[in-house]
Amino acid sequence: MTGYDYDIFIIGGGPGGYVAGSYAAQFGKKAAVIEKEAPGGCCLNTGCIPTKIILEAASRYVRAADSGNYGIQAEKVSFSWAELKKHSEKVRTELRSSVSGLLRSRKCDLIHGKAMLSDEHTVAVGDKNFTADTIILATGTQPSIPVRFAGLRHFLTTDSFWDVEKQPESVAIVGGGVAGCEIASALCRLGTRVTIIEQMPEI
């Protein structure tokens, strides 16, 4: 330490941020991670984890419904969106707790708030300033909203999709990338009518 509050200060508590903070603290650095939302970032809260959960649900549902071909009698197979949401939130809550616990066990501070860079060694969080020898920006990503959608109210992003209270009867997914195709694949198998709109020649 050379007069700073921290050796390393990481802005962003996703996979890049909390892993960097964990390793820094493990190897003797005084480190802190700041996150304005839930620890774990997009991957844990709105990306990889909830998407894989809905994909697994769709896969299990289809296998159960089609089990008669293998001599297994499973009558009246049904699917509950509410139960899926409940399970997804349970898993994400446990993983958030694990991220917080990992940082705590390594003695890396986890700060909740929105960070602003004041200079190359200073981060402002509300009315507090934290100084650090090294500052790492691990701010992740957010959905890009096309300008032509700016005035529309009735659309979701890959972040807000997981707040939907009931399974949609039909959806149009703008973007045939990984996130769009995974959600489309799961919803199709669960009975939603899905259209993917992609500007490139291939999804």
PDB file of C-alpha atoms in Angstrom:
ATOM      1  CA  MET A   1       0.000   0.000   0.000  1.00  0.00           C
ATOM      2  CA  THR A   2       1.218   3.497  -0.837  1.00  0.00           C
ATOM      3  CA  GLY A   3      -1.340   5.744   0.838  1.00  0.00           C
ATOM      4  CA  TYR A   4      -4.346   4.462  -1.108  1.00  0.00           C
ATOM      5  CA  ASP A   5      -7.479   2.904   0.403  1.00  0.00           C
ATOM      6  CA  TYR A   6      -7.009  -0.167  -1.797  1.00  0.00           C
ATOM      7  CA  ASP A   7      -4.345  -1.787  -3.935  1.00  0.00           C
ATOM      8  CA  ILE A   8      -6.980  -2.809  -6.484  1.00  0.00           C
ATOM      9  CA  PHE A   9     -10.522  -1.478  -6.898  1.00  0.00           C
ATOM     10  CA  ILE A  10     -12.795  -3.239  -9.395  1.00  0.00           C
ATOM     11  CA  ILE A  11     -15.889  -1.575 -10.869  1.00  0.00           C
ATOM     12  CA  GLY A  12     -18.353  -4.325 -11.761  1.00  0.00           C
ATOM     13  CA  GLY A  13     -19.310  -7.479  -9.876  1.00  0.00           C
ATOM     14  CA  GLY A  14     -19.797  -9.867 -12.782  1.00  0.00           C
ATOM     15  CA  PRO A  15     -17.552 -12.819 -13.709  1.00  0.00           C
ATOM     16  CA  GLY A  16     -14.719 -10.498 -14.725  1.00  0.00           C
ATOM     17  CA  GLY A  17     -14.967  -8.304 -11.653  1.00  0.00           C
ATOM     18  CA  TYR A  18     -15.545 -10.688  -8.776  1.00  0.00           C
ATOM     19  CA  VAL A  19     -12.985 -13.199 -10.065  1.00  0.00           C
ATOM     20  CA  ALA A  20     -10.372 -10.428 -10.353  1.00  0.00           C
ATOM     21  CA  GLY A  21     -11.176  -9.238  -6.835  1.00  0.00           C
ATOM     22  CA  SER A  22     -11.056 -12.754  -5.438  1.00  0.00           C
ATOM     23  CA  TYR A  23      -7.657 -13.512  -6.962  1.00  0.00           C
ATOM     24  CA  ALA A  24      -6.231 -10.123  -5.974  1.00  0.00           C
ATOM     25  CA  ALA A  25      -7.229 -10.648  -2.339  1.00  0.00           C
ATOM     26  CA  GLN A  26      -6.030 -14.263  -2.387  1.00  0.00           C
ATOM     27  CA  PHE A  27      -2.575 -13.085  -3.368  1.00  0.00           C
ATOM     28  CA  GLY A  28      -2.338 -10.493  -0.624  1.00  0.00           C
ATOM     29  CA  LYS A  29      -3.714  -7.356  -2.250  1.00  0.00           C
ATOM     30  CA  LYS A  30      -6.234  -5.161  -0.465  1.00  0.00           C
ATOM     31  CA  ALA A  31      -9.108  -5.293  -2.944  1.00  0.00           C
ATOM     32  CA  ALA A  32     -12.695  -4.150  -3.344  1.00  0.00           C
ATOM     33  CA  VAL A  33     -15.436  -4.869  -5.870  1.00  0.00           C
ATOM     34  CA  ILE A  34     -18.322  -2.468  -6.393  1.00  0.00           C
ATOM     35  CA  GLU A  35     -21.592  -3.516  -8.042  1.00  0.00           C
ATOM     36  CA  LYS A  36     -24.651  -1.310  -8.539  1.00  0.00           C
ATOM     37  CA  GLU A  37     -27.052  -4.234  -8.880  1.00  0.00           C
ATOM     38  CA  ALA A  38     -26.833  -7.883  -7.790  1.00  0.00           C
ATOM     39  CA  PRO A  39     -23.455  -9.635  -7.545  1.00  0.00           C
ATOM     40  CA  GLY A  40     -22.718 -12.020 -10.378  1.00  0.00           C
ATOM     41  CA  GLY A  41     -23.433  -9.619 -13.203  1.00  0.00           C
ATOM     42  CA  CYS A  42     -25.420 -10.291 -16.356  1.00  0.00           C
ATOM     43  CA  CYS A  43     -24.236 -13.901 -16.630  1.00  0.00           C
ATOM     44  CA  LEU A  44     -25.686 -14.967 -13.296  1.00  0.00           C
ATOM     45  CA  ASN A  45     -28.753 -12.734 -13.105  1.00  0.00           C
ATOM     46  CA  THR A  46     -30.153 -12.295 -16.615  1.00  0.00           C
ATOM     47  CA  GLY A  47     -27.906 -14.203 -19.027  1.00  0.00           C
ATOM     48  CA  CYS A  48     -26.245 -17.594 -18.885  1.00  0.00           C
ATOM     49  CA  ILE A  49     -27.821 -18.968 -15.698  1.00  0.00           C
ATOM     50  CA  PRO A  50     -31.540 -18.194 -16.231  1.00  0.00           C
ATOM     51  CA  THR A  51     -31.206 -19.083 -19.915  1.00  0.00           C
ATOM     52  CA  LYS A  52     -29.696 -22.480 -19.146  1.00  0.00           C
ATOM     53  CA  ILE A  53     -32.432 -23.093 -16.559  1.00  0.00           C
ATOM     54  CA  ILE A  54     -35.231 -22.480 -19.077  1.00  0.00           C
ATOM     55  CA  LEU A  55     -33.403 -24.615 -21.654  1.00  0.00           C
ATOM     56  CA  GLU A  56     -33.137 -27.450 -19.138  1.00  0.00           C
ATOM     57  CA  ALA A  57     -36.838 -27.069 -18.264  1.00  0.00           C
ATOM     58  CA  ALA A  58     -37.803 -27.256 -21.945  1.00  0.00           C
ATOM     59  CA  SER A  59     -35.607 -30.303 -22.499  1.00  0.00           C
ATOM     60  CA  ARG A  60     -37.095 -32.145 -19.509  1.00  0.00           C
ATOM     61  CA  TYR A  61     -40.638 -31.210 -20.543  1.00  0.00           C
ATOM     62  CA  VAL A  62     -40.189 -32.532 -24.074  1.00  0.00           C
ATOM     63  CA  ARG A  63     -38.554 -35.747 -22.841  1.00  0.00           C
ATOM     64  CA  ALA A  64     -41.373 -36.358 -20.361  1.00  0.00           C
ATOM     65  CA  ALA A  65     -44.083 -35.631 -22.923  1.00  0.00           C
ATOM     66  CA  ASP A  66     -42.416 -37.937 -25.457  1.00  0.00           C
ATOM     67  CA  SER A  67     -41.530 -40.727 -23.025  1.00  0.00           C
ATOM     68  CA  GLY A  68     -44.271 -43.018 -24.365  1.00  0.00           C
ATOM     69  CA  ASN A  69     -42.005 -43.879 -27.296  1.00  0.00           C
ATOM     70  CA  TYR A  70     -39.708 -45.528 -24.782  1.00  0.00           C
ATOM     71  CA  GLY A  71     -42.407 -47.427 -22.957  1.00  0.00           C
ATOM     72  CA  ILE A  72     -42.706 -44.904 -20.136  1.00  0.00           C
ATOM     73  CA  GLN A  73     -46.239 -43.817 -19.325  1.00  0.00           C
ATOM     74  CA  ALA A  74     -46.378 -40.196 -18.166  1.00  0.00           C
ATOM     75  CA  GLU A  75     -49.932 -38.912 -18.358  1.00  0.00           C
ATOM     76  CA  LYS A  76     -51.039 -35.289 -18.481  1.00  0.00           C
ATOM     77  CA  VAL A  77     -47.528 -33.812 -18.577  1.00  0.00           C
ATOM     78  CA  SER A  78     -47.851 -30.078 -17.910  1.00  0.00           C
ATOM     79  CA  PHE A  79     -45.596 -27.094 -17.472  1.00  0.00           C
ATOM     80  CA  SER A  80     -45.775 -24.211 -14.962  1.00  0.00           C
ATOM     81  CA  TRP A  81     -44.103 -20.907 -15.829  1.00  0.00           C
ATOM     82  CA  ALA A  82     -44.578 -19.737 -12.227  1.00  0.00           C
ATOM     83  CA  GLU A  83     -42.737 -22.772 -10.833  1.00  0.00           C
ATOM     84  CA  LEU A  84     -39.933 -22.317 -13.356  1.00  0.00           C
ATOM     85  CA  LYS A  85     -39.537 -18.663 -12.305  1.00  0.00           C
ATOM     86  CA  LYS A  86     -39.510 -19.693  -8.650  1.00  0.00           C
ATOM     87  CA  HIS A  87     -36.790 -22.296  -9.279  1.00  0.00           C
ATOM     88  CA  SER A  88     -34.759 -19.874 -11.399  1.00  0.00           C
ATOM     89  CA  GLU A  89     -34.838 -17.223  -8.684  1.00  0.00           C
ATOM     90  CA  LYS A  90     -33.871 -19.785  -6.033  1.00  0.00           C
ATOM     91  CA  VAL A  91     -30.828 -20.854  -8.052  1.00  0.00           C
ATOM     92  CA  ARG A  92     -29.789 -17.270  -8.758  1.00  0.00           C
ATOM     93  CA  THR A  93     -30.205 -16.281  -5.099  1.00  0.00           C
ATOM     94  CA  GLU A  94     -27.981 -19.179  -4.021  1.00  0.00           C
ATOM     95  CA  LEU A  95     -25.333 -18.269  -6.594  1.00  0.00           C
ATOM     96  CA  ARG A  96     -25.385 -14.588  -5.598  1.00  0.00           C
ATOM     97  CA  SER A  97     -24.824 -15.683  -2.019  1.00  0.00           C
ATOM     98  CA  SER A  98     -21.931 -17.862  -3.177  1.00  0.00           C
ATOM     99  CA  VAL A  99     -20.306 -14.926  -4.984  1.00  0.00           C
ATOM    100  CA  SER A 100     -20.652 -12.726  -1.894  1.00  0.00           C
ATOM    101  CA  GLY A 101     -19.363 -15.536   0.314  1.00  0.00           C
ATOM    102  CA  LEU A 102     -16.341 -16.122  -1.924  1.00  0.00           C
ATOM    103  CA  LEU A 103     -15.323 -12.459  -1.733  1.00  0.00           C
ATOM    104  CA  ARG A 104     -15.932 -12.370   2.011  1.00  0.00           C
ATOM    105  CA  SER A 105     -13.822 -15.497   2.559  1.00  0.00           C
ATOM    106  CA  ARG A 106     -10.968 -13.952   0.574  1.00  0.00           C
ATOM    107  CA  LYS A 107     -11.352 -10.663   2.508  1.00  0.00           C
ATOM    108  CA  CYS A 108     -12.235  -8.707  -0.613  1.00  0.00           C
ATOM    109  CA  ASP A 109     -14.707  -5.903   0.155  1.00  0.00           C
ATOM    110  CA  LEU A 110     -18.015  -5.979  -1.773  1.00  0.00           C
ATOM    111  CA  ILE A 111     -19.572  -2.521  -2.036  1.00  0.00           C
ATOM    112  CA  HIS A 112     -23.085  -1.885  -3.320  1.00  0.00           C
ATOM    113  CA  GLY A 113     -23.494   1.333  -5.280  1.00  0.00           C
ATOM    114  CA  LYS A 114     -22.871   3.173  -8.524  1.00  0.00           C
ATOM    115  CA  ALA A 115     -19.255   4.139  -9.160  1.00  0.00           C
ATOM    116  CA  MET A 116     -17.905   7.128 -11.053  1.00  0.00           C
ATOM    117  CA  LEU A 117     -14.252   7.669 -11.900  1.00  0.00           C
ATOM    118  CA  SER A 118     -12.987  10.982 -10.514  1.00  0.00           C
ATOM    119  CA  ASP A 119      -9.409  10.521 -11.676  1.00  0.00           C
ATOM    120  CA  GLU A 120      -7.011   7.668 -12.399  1.00  0.00           C
ATOM    121  CA  HIS A 121      -6.789   6.724  -8.711  1.00  0.00           C
ATOM    122  CA  THR A 122     -10.169   7.830  -7.313  1.00  0.00           C
ATOM    123  CA  VAL A 123     -13.650   6.319  -7.500  1.00  0.00           C
ATOM    124  CA  ALA A 124     -16.665   8.259  -6.259  1.00  0.00           C
ATOM    125  CA  VAL A 125     -19.562   6.268  -4.804  1.00  0.00           C
ATOM    126  CA  GLY A 126     -22.304   8.645  -3.766  1.00  0.00           C
ATOM    127  CA  ASP A 127     -20.695  11.130  -1.388  1.00  0.00           C
ATOM    128  CA  LYS A 128     -17.752   8.825  -0.623  1.00  0.00           C
ATOM    129  CA  ASN A 129     -14.406   8.632  -2.416  1.00  0.00           C
ATOM    130  CA  PHE A 130     -12.227   5.527  -2.573  1.00  0.00           C
ATOM    131  CA  THR A 131      -8.639   5.654  -3.760  1.00  0.00           C
ATOM    132  CA  ALA A 132      -6.717   2.771  -5.314  1.00  0.00           C
ATOM    133  CA  ASP A 133      -3.334   2.147  -6.871  1.00  0.00           C
ATOM    134  CA  THR A 134      -5.046   0.216  -9.683  1.00  0.00           C
ATOM    135  CA  ILE A 135      -8.650   0.500 -10.886  1.00  0.00           C
ATOM    136  CA  ILE A 136     -10.138  -2.240 -13.077  1.00  0.00           C
ATOM    137  CA  LEU A 137     -13.194  -1.538 -15.224  1.00  0.00           C
ATOM    138  CA  ALA A 138     -15.320  -4.689 -15.503  1.00  0.00           C
ATOM    139  CA  THR A 139     -18.642  -3.043 -16.244  1.00  0.00           C
ATOM    140  CA  GLY A 140     -20.011  -5.740 -18.561  1.00  0.00           C
ATOM    141  CA  THR A 141     -22.726  -5.172 -21.129  1.00  0.00           C
ATOM    142  CA  GLN A 142     -26.341  -4.190 -21.460  1.00  0.00           C
ATOM    143  CA  PRO A 143     -28.932  -4.744 -24.209  1.00  0.00           C
ATOM    144  CA  SER A 144     -28.634  -2.349 -27.138  1.00  0.00           C
ATOM    145  CA  ILE A 145     -32.017  -0.795 -27.961  1.00  0.00           C
ATOM    146  CA  PRO A 146     -32.347   0.229 -31.637  1.00  0.00           C
ATOM    147  CA  VAL A 147     -33.270   3.899 -32.079  1.00  0.00           C
ATOM    148  CA  ARG A 148     -36.443   2.953 -33.964  1.00  0.00           C
ATOM    149  CA  PHE A 149     -37.679   1.131 -30.834  1.00  0.00           C
ATOM    150  CA  ALA A 150     -37.105   4.112 -28.531  1.00  0.00           C
ATOM    151  CA  GLY A 151     -40.751   5.236 -28.514  1.00  0.00           C
ATOM    152  CA  LEU A 152     -42.235   1.762 -28.103  1.00  0.00           C
ATOM    153  CA  ARG A 153     -43.465   0.550 -24.754  1.00  0.00           C
ATOM    154  CA  HIS A 154     -44.374  -3.064 -25.361  1.00  0.00           C
ATOM    155  CA  PHE A 155     -41.034  -4.745 -25.844  1.00  0.00           C
ATOM    156  CA  LEU A 156     -38.668  -6.617 -23.581  1.00  0.00           C
ATOM    157  CA  THR A 157     -34.905  -7.000 -23.465  1.00  0.00           C
ATOM    158  CA  THR A 158     -32.893 -10.029 -22.417  1.00  0.00           C
ATOM    159  CA  ASP A 159     -32.778  -8.351 -18.982  1.00  0.00           C
ATOM    160  CA  SER A 160     -36.498  -7.695 -18.528  1.00  0.00           C
ATOM    161  CA  PHE A 161     -37.701 -10.933 -20.171  1.00  0.00           C
ATOM    162  CA  TRP A 162     -37.181 -12.840 -16.915  1.00  0.00           C
ATOM    163  CA  ASP A 163     -39.705 -10.605 -15.133  1.00  0.00           C
ATOM    164  CA  VAL A 164     -42.585 -11.782 -17.353  1.00  0.00           C
ATOM    165  CA  GLU A 165     -45.314 -13.180 -15.104  1.00  0.00           C
ATOM    166  CA  LYS A 166     -46.752 -15.715 -17.558  1.00  0.00           C
ATOM    167  CA  GLN A 167     -45.453 -17.637 -20.527  1.00  0.00           C
ATOM    168  CA  PRO A 168     -46.111 -15.664 -23.724  1.00  0.00           C
ATOM    169  CA  GLU A 169     -48.342 -17.235 -26.372  1.00  0.00           C
ATOM    170  CA  SER A 170     -46.176 -15.744 -29.112  1.00  0.00           C
ATOM    171  CA  VAL A 171     -42.995 -13.686 -29.362  1.00  0.00           C
ATOM    172  CA  ALA A 172     -40.908 -11.992 -32.023  1.00  0.00           C
ATOM    173  CA  ILE A 173     -37.220 -12.045 -31.108  1.00  0.00           C
ATOM    174  CA  VAL A 174     -35.119  -9.329 -32.737  1.00  0.00           C
ATOM    175  CA  GLY A 175     -31.619 -10.752 -32.987  1.00  0.00           C
ATOM    176  CA  GLY A 176     -30.526 -14.261 -33.838  1.00  0.00           C
ATOM    177  CA  GLY A 177     -27.453 -14.347 -31.645  1.00  0.00           C
ATOM    178  CA  VAL A 178     -26.763 -16.725 -28.777  1.00  0.00           C
ATOM    179  CA  ALA A 179     -29.204 -15.167 -26.305  1.00  0.00           C
ATOM    180  CA  GLY A 180     -32.018 -14.833 -28.835  1.00  0.00           C
ATOM    181  CA  CYS A 181     -31.643 -18.363 -30.189  1.00  0.00           C
ATOM    182  CA  GLU A 182     -31.425 -19.977 -26.755  1.00  0.00           C
ATOM    183  CA  ILE A 183     -34.581 -18.249 -25.524  1.00  0.00           C
ATOM    184  CA  ALA A 184     -36.318 -19.035 -28.822  1.00  0.00           C
ATOM    185  CA  SER A 185     -35.343 -22.705 -28.631  1.00  0.00           C
ATOM    186  CA  ALA A 186     -36.682 -23.079 -25.086  1.00  0.00           C
ATOM    187  CA  LEU A 187     -39.929 -21.203 -25.710  1.00  0.00           C
ATOM    188  CA  CYS A 188     -40.653 -23.186 -28.878  1.00  0.00           C
ATOM    189  CA  ARG A 189     -40.368 -26.478 -27.023  1.00  0.00           C
ATOM    190  CA  LEU A 190     -42.622 -25.148 -24.267  1.00  0.00           C
ATOM    191  CA  GLY A 191     -45.348 -24.260 -26.771  1.00  0.00           C
ATOM    192  CA  THR A 192     -44.797 -20.551 -27.524  1.00  0.00           C
ATOM    193  CA  ARG A 193     -44.995 -19.462 -31.183  1.00  0.00           C
ATOM    194  CA  VAL A 194     -41.638 -17.845 -31.948  1.00  0.00           C
ATOM    195  CA  THR A 195     -40.348 -15.724 -34.842  1.00  0.00           C
ATOM    196  CA  ILE A 196     -36.671 -14.728 -34.980  1.00  0.00           C
ATOM    197  CA  ILE A 197     -35.838 -11.557 -36.931  1.00  0.00           C
ATOM    198  CA  GLU A 198     -32.170 -11.287 -37.896  1.00  0.00           C
ATOM    199  CA  GLN A 199     -30.576  -8.775 -40.270  1.00  0.00           C
ATOM    200  CA  MET A 200     -27.542 -10.925 -41.081  1.00  0.00           C
ATOM    201  CA  PRO A 201     -27.655 -13.765 -43.665  1.00  0.00           C
ATOM    202  CA  GLU A 202     -27.404 -16.426 -40.947  1.00  0.00           C
ATOM    203  CA  ILE A 203     -28.442 -16.710 -37.309  1.00  0.00           C
TER     204      ILE A 203
END
